[in-house]
Structure formats: structure tokens, C-alpha cells
Coordinates of C-alpha atoms in Angstrom, one line a residue:
Chain G
M82 CA -3.5 182.8 -32.2
S83 CA -6.8 182.6 -30.5
F84 CA -10.0 182.9 -32.3
T85 CA -10.7 186.0 -30.6
S86 CA -7.5 188.0 -32.0
S87 CA -7.2 190.4 -34.6
E88 CA -4.4 187.9 -35.9
F89 CA -6.8 185.2 -36.5
V90 CA -9.4 187.6 -38.3
L91 CA -6.9 188.7 -40.9
F92 CA -5.6 185.0 -40.9
M93 CA -9.1 183.8 -41.7
A94 CA -9.8 186.5 -44.3
L95 CA -6.8 185.6 -46.1
C96 CA -7.5 181.8 -46.0
L97 CA -10.9 182.5 -47.4
A98 CA -9.8 184.7 -50.1
V99 CA -7.2 182.1 -51.3
L100 CA -9.7 179.2 -51.1
Q101 CA -12.2 181.5 -53.5
I102 CA -9.3 182.3 -56.1
I103 CA -8.2 178.6 -56.3
Q104 CA -11.1 176.2 -56.6
R105 CA -9.5 172.7 -57.5
P106 CA -10.4 170.5 -54.6
S107 CA -6.9 168.9 -54.5
V108 CA -5.0 172.3 -54.5
Q109 CA -7.4 173.6 -51.7
M110 CA -6.7 170.6 -49.7
W111 CA -2.9 171.4 -49.5
L112 CA -3.8 175.0 -49.2
L113 CA -5.9 174.0 -45.8
I114 CA -3.0 172.0 -44.8
V115 CA -0.6 175.0 -45.2
F116 CA -2.8 177.3 -43.4
S117 CA -3.3 174.7 -40.6
Y118 CA 0.4 174.0 -40.3
L119 CA 0.7 178.0 -40.0
F120 CA -2.0 178.1 -37.3
C121 CA -0.5 175.0 -35.3
L122 CA 3.0 177.0 -35.7
S123 CA 1.5 180.0 -33.9
F124 CA 1.4 177.7 -30.7
G125 CA 4.7 176.2 -31.0
F126 CA 6.9 173.8 -32.8
A127 CA 6.2 170.8 -30.7
G128 CA 2.4 170.6 -31.9
V129 CA 3.5 170.5 -35.5
L130 CA 6.0 167.7 -34.9
V131 CA 3.5 165.5 -32.9
I132 CA 0.7 165.8 -35.2
T133 CA 2.8 165.0 -38.3
L134 CA 4.2 162.0 -36.3
T135 CA 0.4 160.9 -35.3
A136 CA -0.9 161.6 -38.9
L137 CA 1.6 159.3 -40.4
V138 CA 1.4 156.4 -38.0
D139 CA -2.6 156.7 -38.0
F140 CA -2.7 156.6 -41.9
N141 CA -0.2 153.9 -42.2
V142 CA -1.8 151.8 -39.5
G143 CA -5.4 152.5 -41.1
R144 CA -4.0 151.1 -44.5
Q145 CA -2.5 148.0 -42.9
I146 CA -5.6 147.1 -40.9
E147 CA -7.8 147.4 -44.1
N148 CA -5.3 145.6 -46.3
S149 CA -4.7 142.6 -43.7
T150 CA -6.5 139.5 -44.3
S151 CA -5.4 137.8 -40.9
S152 CA -7.1 138.8 -38.0
V153 CA -4.1 138.5 -36.0
N154 CA -2.1 141.1 -37.9
R155 CA -5.2 143.3 -38.1
K156 CA -5.2 143.2 -34.2
R157 CA -1.5 143.8 -34.1
W158 CA -1.7 146.6 -36.1
L159 CA -4.5 148.1 -34.1
W160 CA -2.6 147.7 -30.9
A161 CA 0.4 149.2 -32.6
G162 CA -1.6 152.2 -33.5
L163 CA -3.4 152.7 -30.1
A164 CA 0.0 152.3 -28.1
V165 CA 1.4 155.2 -30.5
N166 CA -1.5 157.6 -29.9
L167 CA -1.9 156.6 -26.0
G168 CA 1.8 156.6 -25.7
L169 CA 2.3 160.1 -26.9
L170 CA -0.9 161.5 -24.9
C171 CA 0.5 159.9 -21.7
F172 CA 4.1 161.3 -22.1
F173 CA 3.1 164.5 -22.8
K174 CA -0.1 165.0 -20.9
Y175 CA 0.3 162.7 -17.7
D176 CA 4.3 162.4 -17.3
N177 CA 4.2 165.2 -14.4
F178 CA 1.0 163.8 -13.0
V179 CA 2.3 160.1 -12.5
A180 CA 5.8 161.1 -11.6
A181 CA 4.5 163.5 -8.6
N182 CA 2.0 160.7 -7.6
L183 CA 4.8 157.9 -7.6
N184 CA 7.2 160.6 -5.8
A185 CA 4.9 161.1 -2.9
L186 CA 4.2 157.4 -2.6
L187 CA 7.8 156.4 -3.1
G188 CA 9.7 159.1 -1.8
P189 CA 9.8 157.9 1.8
L190 CA 11.8 155.0 0.4
G191 CA 14.1 157.1 -1.1
V192 CA 12.9 156.5 -4.7
R193 CA 12.7 159.5 -7.1
I194 CA 11.0 159.5 -10.4
P195 CA 12.4 162.2 -12.8
V196 CA 9.7 164.6 -14.7
L197 CA 10.8 164.0 -18.4
V198 CA 8.5 166.6 -20.0
Q199 CA 7.5 169.9 -18.6
D200 CA 3.9 171.1 -19.0
L201 CA 5.0 174.2 -21.1
L202 CA 5.7 171.7 -23.9
L203 CA 2.4 170.2 -24.3
P204 CA 1.6 170.0 -28.1
V205 CA -1.3 172.3 -29.0
G206 CA -4.8 170.2 -29.3
L207 CA -3.1 166.8 -28.4
S208 CA -6.0 165.6 -26.5
Y209 CA -8.3 166.3 -29.5
F210 CA -6.3 164.9 -32.4
T211 CA -5.4 161.8 -30.4
L212 CA -9.0 161.1 -29.9
A213 CA -9.6 161.6 -33.7
G214 CA -7.0 159.6 -34.6
I215 CA -8.1 156.6 -32.1
S216 CA -11.4 156.8 -33.7
Y217 CA -10.2 156.4 -37.1
I218 CA -8.0 153.6 -36.5
L219 CA -10.7 151.7 -34.5
D220 CA -13.6 152.4 -37.0
I221 CA -11.5 150.7 -39.7
Y222 CA -10.8 147.9 -37.5
Y223 CA -14.4 147.4 -36.7
E224 CA -15.1 147.9 -40.3
R225 CA -17.5 150.8 -39.5
G226 CA -15.3 153.1 -41.9
T227 CA -12.8 152.9 -44.7
S228 CA -9.2 154.1 -44.7
S229 CA -8.1 157.3 -46.2
K230 CA -6.4 156.8 -49.6
S231 CA -4.3 159.8 -49.4
I232 CA -1.9 160.9 -46.8
A233 CA -2.9 164.8 -47.7
E234 CA -6.6 164.0 -46.9
Y235 CA -5.5 162.5 -43.7
L236 CA -3.4 165.3 -42.5
C237 CA -5.9 167.9 -43.4
Y238 CA -8.5 165.9 -41.6
L239 CA -6.0 165.8 -38.4
L240 CA -4.8 169.3 -38.6
Y241 CA -7.8 171.1 -40.0
F242 CA -7.4 174.4 -38.0
P243 CA -11.0 175.5 -36.7
K244 CA -10.8 172.3 -34.7
L245 CA -7.5 171.9 -33.8
V246 CA -7.2 173.6 -30.7
A247 CA -10.2 172.5 -28.8
G248 CA -12.5 170.5 -31.2
P249 CA -15.4 169.8 -31.9
I250 CA -14.2 165.9 -32.0
V251 CA -15.3 165.5 -35.6
R252 CA -14.8 161.9 -37.0
A253 CA -13.0 161.2 -40.0
S254 CA -16.4 159.7 -41.7
E255 CA -18.1 163.1 -41.2
L256 CA -15.1 165.3 -42.5
L257 CA -13.0 163.6 -45.1
P258 CA -16.0 163.2 -47.9
Q259 CA -16.4 167.1 -47.3
F260 CA -12.7 167.8 -48.3
R261 CA -13.0 165.4 -51.0
R262 CA -15.6 168.0 -52.8
E263 CA -14.8 171.7 -53.5
V264 CA -14.5 174.1 -50.5
Q265 CA -17.5 176.3 -52.1
P266 CA -19.4 177.7 -49.3
T267 CA -23.1 178.8 -50.4
A268 CA -24.5 182.5 -49.5
Q269 CA -26.4 180.7 -46.5
D270 CA -23.2 178.7 -45.3
F271 CA -21.6 182.1 -45.3
E272 CA -24.4 183.9 -43.4
T273 CA -24.7 181.1 -40.9
G274 CA -20.9 180.8 -40.4
C275 CA -20.8 184.7 -39.6
A276 CA -24.1 184.3 -37.1
Y277 CA -22.0 181.5 -35.4
L278 CA -18.8 183.5 -35.0
L279 CA -21.0 186.4 -33.8
V280 CA -22.8 184.3 -31.2
G281 CA -19.7 182.6 -30.2
C282 CA -17.9 185.8 -29.9
V283 CA -20.8 187.4 -27.6
K284 CA -20.7 184.2 -25.3
K285 CA -16.9 184.2 -25.0
L286 CA -16.1 188.1 -24.7
V287 CA -19.2 189.3 -23.2
I288 CA -20.1 186.6 -20.9
A289 CA -17.5 184.5 -19.9
D290 CA -14.8 187.1 -19.8
Q291 CA -16.7 189.3 -17.6
L292 CA -17.3 186.8 -15.2
A293 CA -13.6 185.5 -15.3
G294 CA -11.8 188.0 -13.1
H295 CA -14.5 187.5 -9.9
V296 CA -15.0 183.9 -10.6
G297 CA -11.0 183.3 -10.8
M298 CA -10.6 185.0 -7.6
I299 CA -13.2 183.2 -5.5
F300 CA -12.0 180.0 -6.9
A301 CA -8.5 180.4 -6.3
A302 CA -8.9 181.2 -2.3
P303 CA -12.4 180.4 -1.2
E304 CA -11.3 180.0 2.2
Q305 CA -11.1 183.9 2.3
Y306 CA -14.8 184.3 1.2
N307 CA -18.4 184.1 2.9
A308 CA -21.0 181.7 1.8
F309 CA -23.0 184.1 -0.2
T310 CA -19.7 184.8 -2.3
L311 CA -18.8 181.2 -2.7
L312 CA -22.3 180.4 -3.8
Q313 CA -22.1 183.5 -6.4
G314 CA -18.9 182.0 -7.3
V315 CA -20.1 178.5 -8.5
L316 CA -23.2 180.2 -10.4
G317 CA -20.6 182.5 -12.1
Y318 CA -18.4 179.2 -12.7
T319 CA -21.4 177.5 -14.2
V320 CA -22.3 180.4 -16.5
Q321 CA -18.7 181.0 -17.5
I322 CA -17.6 177.6 -18.3
Y323 CA -20.6 177.1 -20.5
A324 CA -20.2 180.5 -22.4
D325 CA -16.6 180.0 -22.7
F326 CA -16.5 176.4 -24.1
S327 CA -19.9 176.6 -26.2
G328 CA -18.8 180.1 -27.4
Y329 CA -15.5 178.5 -28.7
S330 CA -17.2 175.7 -30.3
D331 CA -19.7 178.2 -32.0
M332 CA -16.5 180.1 -33.3
A333 CA -15.0 176.4 -34.7
I334 CA -18.1 175.8 -36.2
G335 CA -18.5 179.2 -37.8
C336 CA -14.9 179.4 -39.2
A337 CA -15.5 175.8 -40.8
R338 CA -19.0 176.8 -42.2
L339 CA -17.4 180.1 -43.9
M340 CA -15.4 177.4 -45.9
G341 CA -18.5 175.3 -46.6
I342 CA -17.5 172.8 -44.0
K343 CA -20.0 171.3 -41.5
F344 CA -19.1 170.4 -37.9
P345 CA -21.2 168.5 -35.5
Q346 CA -23.0 170.6 -32.6
N347 CA -21.1 170.2 -29.4
F348 CA -23.6 172.0 -27.1
L349 CA -27.7 171.5 -27.2
M350 CA -28.5 173.6 -24.2
P351 CA -27.1 171.2 -21.7
Y352 CA -28.5 173.3 -18.5
S353 CA -32.3 172.5 -19.3
S354 CA -31.5 168.7 -18.9
L355 CA -34.0 167.0 -16.7
N356 CA -31.5 164.3 -15.6
I357 CA -28.0 163.8 -15.6
A358 CA -27.9 161.4 -18.6
E359 CA -29.6 163.7 -20.8
F360 CA -27.1 166.6 -19.5
W361 CA -24.3 164.2 -21.0
R362 CA -26.3 163.9 -24.1
R363 CA -26.4 167.8 -24.3
W364 CA -22.7 169.0 -22.8
H365 CA -19.7 168.5 -25.1
V366 CA -21.7 166.3 -27.3
T367 CA -18.7 165.2 -29.5
L368 CA -16.7 164.2 -26.5
S369 CA -19.5 162.2 -25.0
T370 CA -20.6 160.4 -28.0
W371 CA -16.7 159.5 -28.5
L372 CA -16.6 158.2 -25.1
R373 CA -19.7 156.3 -25.6
D374 CA -18.7 154.5 -29.0
Y375 CA -15.1 153.8 -28.0
V376 CA -15.0 153.4 -24.2
F377 CA -18.6 152.6 -22.8
F378 CA -19.8 150.2 -25.5
P379 CA -16.8 148.3 -25.6
L380 CA -16.8 148.0 -21.8
E381 CA -20.3 146.6 -22.0
M382 CA -19.7 144.4 -24.5
G383 CA -16.7 142.9 -22.5
S384 CA -18.6 142.6 -19.6
R385 CA -21.8 140.9 -21.0
G386 CA -21.1 138.0 -18.3
I387 CA -22.6 140.4 -15.4
R388 CA -26.3 139.5 -15.8
N389 CA -27.0 142.2 -13.0
A390 CA -27.7 145.2 -15.4
N391 CA -27.4 147.6 -12.7
I392 CA -24.2 146.2 -11.3
R393 CA -22.9 145.8 -15.0
V394 CA -23.7 149.4 -16.4
S395 CA -23.1 151.3 -13.1
R396 CA -19.5 149.7 -13.2
N397 CA -18.9 150.8 -16.9
L398 CA -20.5 154.4 -16.5
L399 CA -18.0 154.9 -13.4
V400 CA -15.0 153.8 -15.7
T401 CA -16.3 155.8 -18.4
M402 CA -16.5 159.0 -16.6
L403 CA -13.2 158.3 -14.8
V404 CA -11.4 158.2 -18.1
C405 CA -13.3 161.7 -19.1
G406 CA -12.2 163.3 -16.0
L407 CA -8.6 162.2 -16.6
W408 CA -8.9 163.2 -20.2
H409 CA -9.6 166.5 -19.1
G410 CA -6.3 166.9 -17.3
A411 CA -3.7 165.1 -15.1
S412 CA -5.1 166.3 -11.5
W413 CA -7.0 164.5 -9.0
N414 CA -9.5 167.2 -9.1
F415 CA -10.8 166.0 -12.6
V416 CA -10.5 162.3 -11.4
L417 CA -12.9 163.3 -8.8
W418 CA -15.1 165.3 -11.0
G419 CA -15.4 162.4 -13.4
G420 CA -16.1 160.1 -10.4
L421 CA -19.0 162.1 -9.1
H422 CA -20.4 162.2 -12.7
G423 CA -19.8 158.6 -12.8
L424 CA -21.7 158.0 -9.5
A425 CA -24.4 160.3 -10.4
L426 CA -25.2 158.6 -13.8
A427 CA -25.2 155.1 -11.8
I428 CA -27.6 156.4 -9.4
H429 CA -29.8 157.6 -12.3
Q430 CA -29.7 154.2 -14.0
V431 CA -30.3 152.3 -10.9
Y432 CA -33.3 154.8 -10.1
G433 CA -34.7 154.4 -13.6
A434 CA -34.4 150.4 -13.5
V435 CA -36.2 150.3 -9.9
F436 CA -38.7 153.2 -10.3
R437 CA -39.3 154.1 -13.8
R438 CA -39.0 151.7 -16.7
G439 CA -36.7 153.4 -19.5
M440 CA -36.5 156.9 -17.8
R441 CA -38.3 158.5 -20.8
P442 CA -38.3 162.5 -20.3
P443 CA -41.9 163.5 -18.9
K444 CA -44.1 164.9 -21.7
H445 CA -45.5 167.4 -19.4
S446 CA -44.5 171.3 -19.7
M447 CA -41.0 172.6 -18.8
F448 CA -42.5 174.6 -16.1
H449 CA -44.4 171.8 -14.4
P450 CA -43.2 171.3 -10.7
A451 CA -41.6 168.0 -11.2
A452 CA -39.6 169.2 -14.4
L453 CA -38.5 172.1 -12.5
V454 CA -37.5 169.9 -9.5
S455 CA -35.6 167.4 -11.9
R456 CA -33.8 170.2 -13.6
G457 CA -32.9 171.7 -10.3
L458 CA -31.5 168.3 -9.2
T459 CA -29.5 167.9 -12.1
L460 CA -27.9 171.5 -12.0
S461 CA -27.0 171.0 -8.3
V462 CA -25.0 167.9 -9.4
V463 CA -23.4 169.6 -12.5
M464 CA -22.6 172.9 -10.1
A465 CA -21.0 170.3 -7.3
G466 CA -18.8 169.0 -10.0
W467 CA -17.8 172.4 -11.3
I468 CA -16.3 173.2 -7.9
L469 CA -14.2 170.3 -8.5
F470 CA -13.4 171.2 -11.9
G471 CA -12.4 174.7 -11.3
T472 CA -10.2 174.7 -8.2
A473 CA -6.7 173.7 -8.4
T474 CA -6.3 171.0 -5.9
P475 CA -8.9 168.8 -3.8
K476 CA -8.1 170.5 -0.5
V477 CA -9.3 173.6 -2.0
A478 CA -12.2 172.2 -3.4
F479 CA -13.2 170.7 0.0
Q480 CA -12.7 173.9 1.6
Y481 CA -15.4 175.4 -0.9
F482 CA -17.8 172.6 -0.3
G483 CA -17.5 172.9 3.6
R484 CA -17.6 176.6 3.8
L485 CA -20.6 176.9 1.2
L486 CA -22.7 173.8 3.0
T487 CA -22.2 175.1 6.4
W488 CA -23.1 178.7 5.4
N489 CA -20.1 180.2 6.7
T490 CA -20.7 183.9 6.9
S491 CA -17.3 184.8 8.0
G492 CA -14.9 186.1 5.6
I493 CA -14.7 188.8 2.6
A494 CA -18.1 189.4 0.8
L495 CA -17.2 190.2 -2.8
G496 CA -19.7 192.2 -4.9
S497 CA -19.9 191.4 -8.5
A498 CA -22.2 193.4 -10.8
Y499 CA -22.3 190.7 -13.5
I500 CA -22.4 187.3 -11.8
L501 CA -26.3 187.4 -10.7
P502 CA -27.5 189.2 -13.7
L503 CA -25.7 186.8 -16.2
T504 CA -26.7 183.8 -14.1
A505 CA -30.6 185.0 -14.4
L506 CA -29.8 185.5 -18.0
M507 CA -28.8 182.1 -18.5
I508 CA -31.6 180.5 -16.5
V509 CA -34.4 182.2 -18.4
A510 CA -32.5 181.4 -21.7
H511 CA -32.6 177.9 -20.8
L512 CA -36.3 177.6 -19.6
I513 CA -37.9 179.5 -22.5
V514 CA -35.9 178.5 -25.6
N515 CA -36.7 175.0 -26.8
K516 CA -33.8 172.9 -26.2
D517 CA -34.1 170.9 -29.3
R518 CA -34.0 174.0 -31.8
N519 CA -31.0 175.4 -33.0
L520 CA -31.6 179.1 -33.4
V521 CA -28.6 180.0 -35.2
E522 CA -29.2 177.4 -38.0
E523 CA -32.7 179.0 -38.1
L524 CA -31.4 182.6 -38.4
P525 CA -30.7 182.8 -41.9
L526 CA -34.2 181.6 -42.8
Y527 CA -35.9 184.4 -40.9
S528 CA -37.1 187.9 -42.3
V529 CA -34.4 190.5 -43.0
Q530 CA -36.0 193.0 -40.4
K531 CA -35.5 190.2 -37.8
R532 CA -31.8 189.4 -39.1
V533 CA -30.8 192.9 -39.3
V534 CA -32.0 193.6 -35.7
T535 CA -30.4 190.3 -34.3
Y536 CA -27.0 191.0 -36.0
A537 CA -27.3 194.8 -34.9
S538 CA -27.8 193.8 -31.2
L539 CA -25.0 191.5 -31.3
L540 CA -22.5 193.8 -32.9
V541 CA -23.6 196.3 -30.1
A542 CA -23.2 193.9 -27.6
L543 CA -19.8 193.1 -28.8
S544 CA -18.8 197.0 -29.2
T545 CA -19.9 198.1 -26.0
L546 CA -19.8 195.4 -23.3
V547 CA -16.4 193.7 -24.2
T548 CA -14.0 193.6 -21.2
S549 CA -10.5 195.1 -21.7
N550 CA -8.6 191.9 -20.4
A551 CA -8.6 189.0 -22.8
V552 CA -8.8 185.6 -21.2
P553 CA -7.6 182.5 -22.6
F554 CA -10.4 179.9 -23.4
V555 CA -10.8 177.2 -20.6
Y556 CA -11.0 174.2 -22.9
V557 CA -7.7 175.2 -24.7
H558 CA -5.8 173.9 -21.8
F559 CA -7.1 170.4 -22.1
Chain Y
M118 CA -35.8 143.2 -44.1
I119 CA -36.5 143.0 -40.2
S120 CA -37.9 139.8 -39.3
P121 CA -41.2 140.0 -37.0
E122 CA -39.7 138.0 -34.4
L123 CA -36.4 140.1 -34.1
K124 CA -38.6 143.2 -33.9
Q125 CA -40.9 141.7 -31.2
V126 CA -37.8 141.0 -29.2
I127 CA -36.2 144.5 -29.6
L128 CA -39.7 146.1 -28.9
N129 CA -40.6 143.7 -25.9
T130 CA -37.1 144.5 -24.3
L131 CA -37.6 148.4 -25.0
G132 CA -41.1 148.4 -23.6
I133 CA -42.9 149.9 -26.7
D134 CA -45.9 148.7 -28.4
D135 CA -44.9 149.5 -31.9
W136 CA -42.1 151.0 -34.0
E137 CA -41.4 150.6 -37.7
L138 CA -38.0 148.9 -37.6
T139 CA -36.2 148.9 -41.2
D140 CA -32.8 148.0 -42.6
A141 CA -31.5 151.4 -42.2
T142 CA -33.0 152.3 -38.7
L143 CA -30.4 153.4 -36.3
A144 CA -30.6 152.4 -32.6
F145 CA -30.7 155.9 -31.1
E146 CA -33.8 156.6 -33.5
V147 CA -35.9 154.0 -31.6
P148 CA -37.7 155.5 -28.3
G149 CA -35.9 153.9 -25.2
W150 CA -32.8 152.3 -27.3
D151 CA -30.1 154.5 -25.7
S152 CA -26.6 153.7 -24.7
L153 CA -27.7 152.4 -21.6
N154 CA -30.2 149.9 -22.9
H155 CA -28.2 149.0 -26.1
I156 CA -26.6 145.8 -24.4
N157 CA -29.9 144.9 -23.0
V158 CA -31.4 144.6 -26.3
L159 CA -28.4 142.4 -27.4
L160 CA -28.6 140.2 -24.4
A161 CA -32.4 139.8 -25.1
I162 CA -31.8 138.7 -28.6
E163 CA -29.0 136.1 -27.7
K164 CA -31.3 134.7 -25.1
H165 CA -34.3 134.5 -27.3
F166 CA -32.6 133.0 -30.3
N167 CA -30.1 130.9 -28.2
V168 CA -27.1 132.6 -30.1
Q169 CA -23.9 133.9 -29.0
F170 CA -22.4 137.0 -30.5
K171 CA -18.7 138.1 -30.3
N172 CA -17.8 141.5 -29.0
V173 CA -16.2 142.5 -32.1
E174 CA -19.3 141.4 -34.1
L175 CA -21.4 143.6 -32.0
L176 CA -19.1 146.8 -32.0
R177 CA -19.3 146.5 -36.0
L178 CA -23.2 147.0 -35.9
K179 CA -24.0 150.0 -37.6
N180 CA -28.0 149.8 -38.0
V181 CA -30.7 147.2 -37.5
G182 CA -30.2 145.7 -40.9
D183 CA -26.6 144.8 -39.4
L184 CA -28.2 143.2 -36.6
Q185 CA -30.5 141.1 -38.6
R186 CA -27.7 139.9 -40.9
L187 CA -25.8 138.9 -38.1
L188 CA -28.2 137.2 -36.3
D189 CA -29.2 135.4 -39.9
S190 CA -25.5 134.3 -39.9
K191 CA -25.7 132.4 -36.5
L192 CA -29.1 130.7 -37.0

């Protein structure tokens, strides 16, 4: 059941109506669990089983860690919890990848590794609720958070349907206190929720889906197209993936806000970043902060013996981004994508240490030539990464790079009425909008006239510019 | 309460002249104290006060007040 389907609109309306009628927090929590299970079930039974198992394990591990007085026992429970979470993730997500690579390596010796689980069985939201579970266990172990006292509460946290399929990755400490209160949205919550849903729908259905057809064709067979078409392809994918995923996140935030639940922001105008480190503070924020807290920091603490800060930080950034790449999918393309970003972050770190202490963002205007060059350079690295991210195999990606960088003019010239105008729209939006403001949150504070015009414009865009082909969300596959 | 000596070590490492540090201050609220600089601040404190922190102690820190209490427990 996709956020953009008519079934989901009915499902959401029913959920809100029932929550309005029954206002006891403990009953509301069970209702949210029932609705979340129904939502989860619409993607298949595997997800229901795996998420329930994960919830039971995490809940018990959390209690055991908190109640243990011996540090050895606490560590044992921690490792047991991590093993179950990571074990399930590896079993379902990386089984094919590991088996295929081992078979390629060991095939000449006559060894054959069987594939245990096919891709089709991947439980819905596995990558997201695994990260949520790991952060819950680690926070209790590090005494940064306390364990949940009721299995219903924890199940609700892990299952909660607006974030189940593709995040945002919300920490237990942010969500559990909200579930303990009555689910009672204010009028402003309701309007903000609707605004997020409208903006998310426009990003997804009007921008991302319009681009998906042409961009998909170019990325599937780049060897057939000339360099100008390939340039349009990467520009289009850059806009599509942002509109698709930030649109999804907006809808998730909006659904939760309709119930009075606040999610953290996931996208903060990432394409206006002045450097690659800033890009990762603005792109998929809940994932990058998760990686910072649970991968990068432990790596940094563990490698304090390396006194050369540049070597230490560069190594840890590279490892963190390789993990980030692998999290996105079991393919060498994602590993290369993570490696490219890790390398770019490492270069940025060394450059900052050698040439400019602290790498503070320049205070001058966003239209200053230095700021424009910085943005252009950052965006070029990001776009190179999207070629690796969007193609099926490294070979196809390198064909893409080869034809684009040598400006090969042979091949099909594919004309798209959408790519260049939508790219221009995205660039202008990222140049003129203050990247530290959240216009959707501010919308209910504007005058009635401004709000009516804004909502009407969004509705007109939705009713006239939506493509007839429904395209699945990109990040649902991760 | 953050001691003037700890405050000075933090500000020197970050290269800033002055910034108000309270028990509740979070690292990212201080200019330049980002994820890349975090360990440099902690290493500078270890060196200046001649103390050794355990990894798990550092991962438990939530704010500057926690850091001050951890340092006090080592002195």
C-alpha cells in the first residue's frame, strides 16, 4: 500500500477517525499497532513475522542490559541483540550478494554456495527497523536512554506505519514519549500535516514521476545515448531522487503529524550545500546522524591511538561511508557510491586541516562566486555518485562515465520536455530559498490569503500535472 | 558548572575566542564542534589534564556537563 494510492487515503482516514473516537492513550497505542500491522501485512507476511521477532528480541535485550549489574552480562546481551538484528539483515538482504560473489570467486574450484532467500522475500522496512532496533539497544547500553517498560509501546515504536517502509529513522527517545501521551493533534498539527502531504505528493507525483520514464531509459542502457542525453539523464536523476525521497519523507512526516506525532526532518535543502560534509548534514539526515552516532563515533573512539588526525578521520569516514553504501543495497554499485562519498569527505577533511582551520561555511552571500564554485563542485561529486547509484552494474556505470566525460556525440539523442525545466526549477529553488528555513512548518503561520493561494496552487499542480504511470518510491527498495 | 580550565581547552581546540558553555550545552551547538572535530576536543582534554578516558565513557557523553563530571571523576 503506497502513500500515493487511494487505498492508503482511505486507510489513513479510517485510522484518524478511530483515533478521534477512542481517546485513551493505552487503547490508542494498541489501535496504532493494529493499523500498523494491517499496513505491514499489505506488503506480505514476511515483514510481519520478522518485525515481531525483532521487537520481542530488542525489548528483552533492552530490559536485560538495563537490569544487569555485571558489565560482562551487559556486554553479552548487547552482542546477542546486535547479532540478531544484523543477522536478520544479512540473511535477508545480503544472502544473494554474498553467494553470488563467493560463487564467482570459488566457482573455478568447483565450489557452489546456494542462495537461501530470494529477493522477493525481503521483509518490508527491514533496513529501517533494524537501524531503529540497533540504536535502541546501543542507547541503553551506553546509558543514553532507558528501556521501554511495555512490549506494546516498543512494538508501536518499531511498527508505526508512517515510518515503517522507508523512514525517517526515528530514535526511540524521540518517539516513545509521544506515544505515552494521548494522540490528539491540534488544528495547527492537522494543517501542517496536510501541507506536508500536499508538498510530498507534488514532489513525488508531479516532479519525480514525470522524470522517471526518460531517466530510467537512459540509466538502463547508457551505451545507446549521446553525451548530451546522458548529461540530461544524470541531471534528471539528481532531481528525481531528491523529489522522490524527500517527497516520501514529507508524506511520512505529514501522516505522523496528522496524529500529532512529530518526526525529525530528513532533508534540509541538500543541493545548496557548500561542501560534501554539509551535504551529508542535509541529505537523509536521520540516516547520516545514525551513521555518525553508531558507526563513525565508535570508530573514532576506537582509533584514538592513531595520533595523525587526518589519517584517522579519513579512514573512519571511508569505512562509515562504505557501510552507508552497503546499507543501501547488496551491490557493488552501492559500495562504489559509498566509497566515492567517503573519499570526497576525506579529501574535504584533509583540505580543511591543511588550508582552512575548521572549514566554517563562508559568511558571504550565496551568489558570491566562491560560494557558487563550492556548490558546483559539491553537486558534481554528488551527481557522479548518482551515476553509480542509479545504474545496475559497475560496468554500466563506467560506460556512462566514459561516454559522458569523452563527450561522445554518437548514439540516440533523447528529447525530454521535463528534465531541463525541472532541473532549472530545482536549481533556482535551492539558490533562492533560505536553506535553514522550513517553509512547510511556517505555512500555517502565514495569512489566510497566502495559505489559500499556496494550497490551491499545489492542488492545481496535482490535478493537472500528474503522470498516469504510478512509479514506486526509489527508497522503498532499500 | 563548567570549569574555566576545561572551557579554555575546548575553545582553544576549536579555535574560537569565547562561547558560553553550560552543563546543558550540546557539542553541535558550539561553532566548529562537529563530528569531525569531536575526538580532537576529547584528545586535547586527555592531554591537557593528563587523564585517560575509556571508549565506553566517551560514548556515554550527552552534553558538556557529562564531560565535566567524567573529567572530575578522573582527577
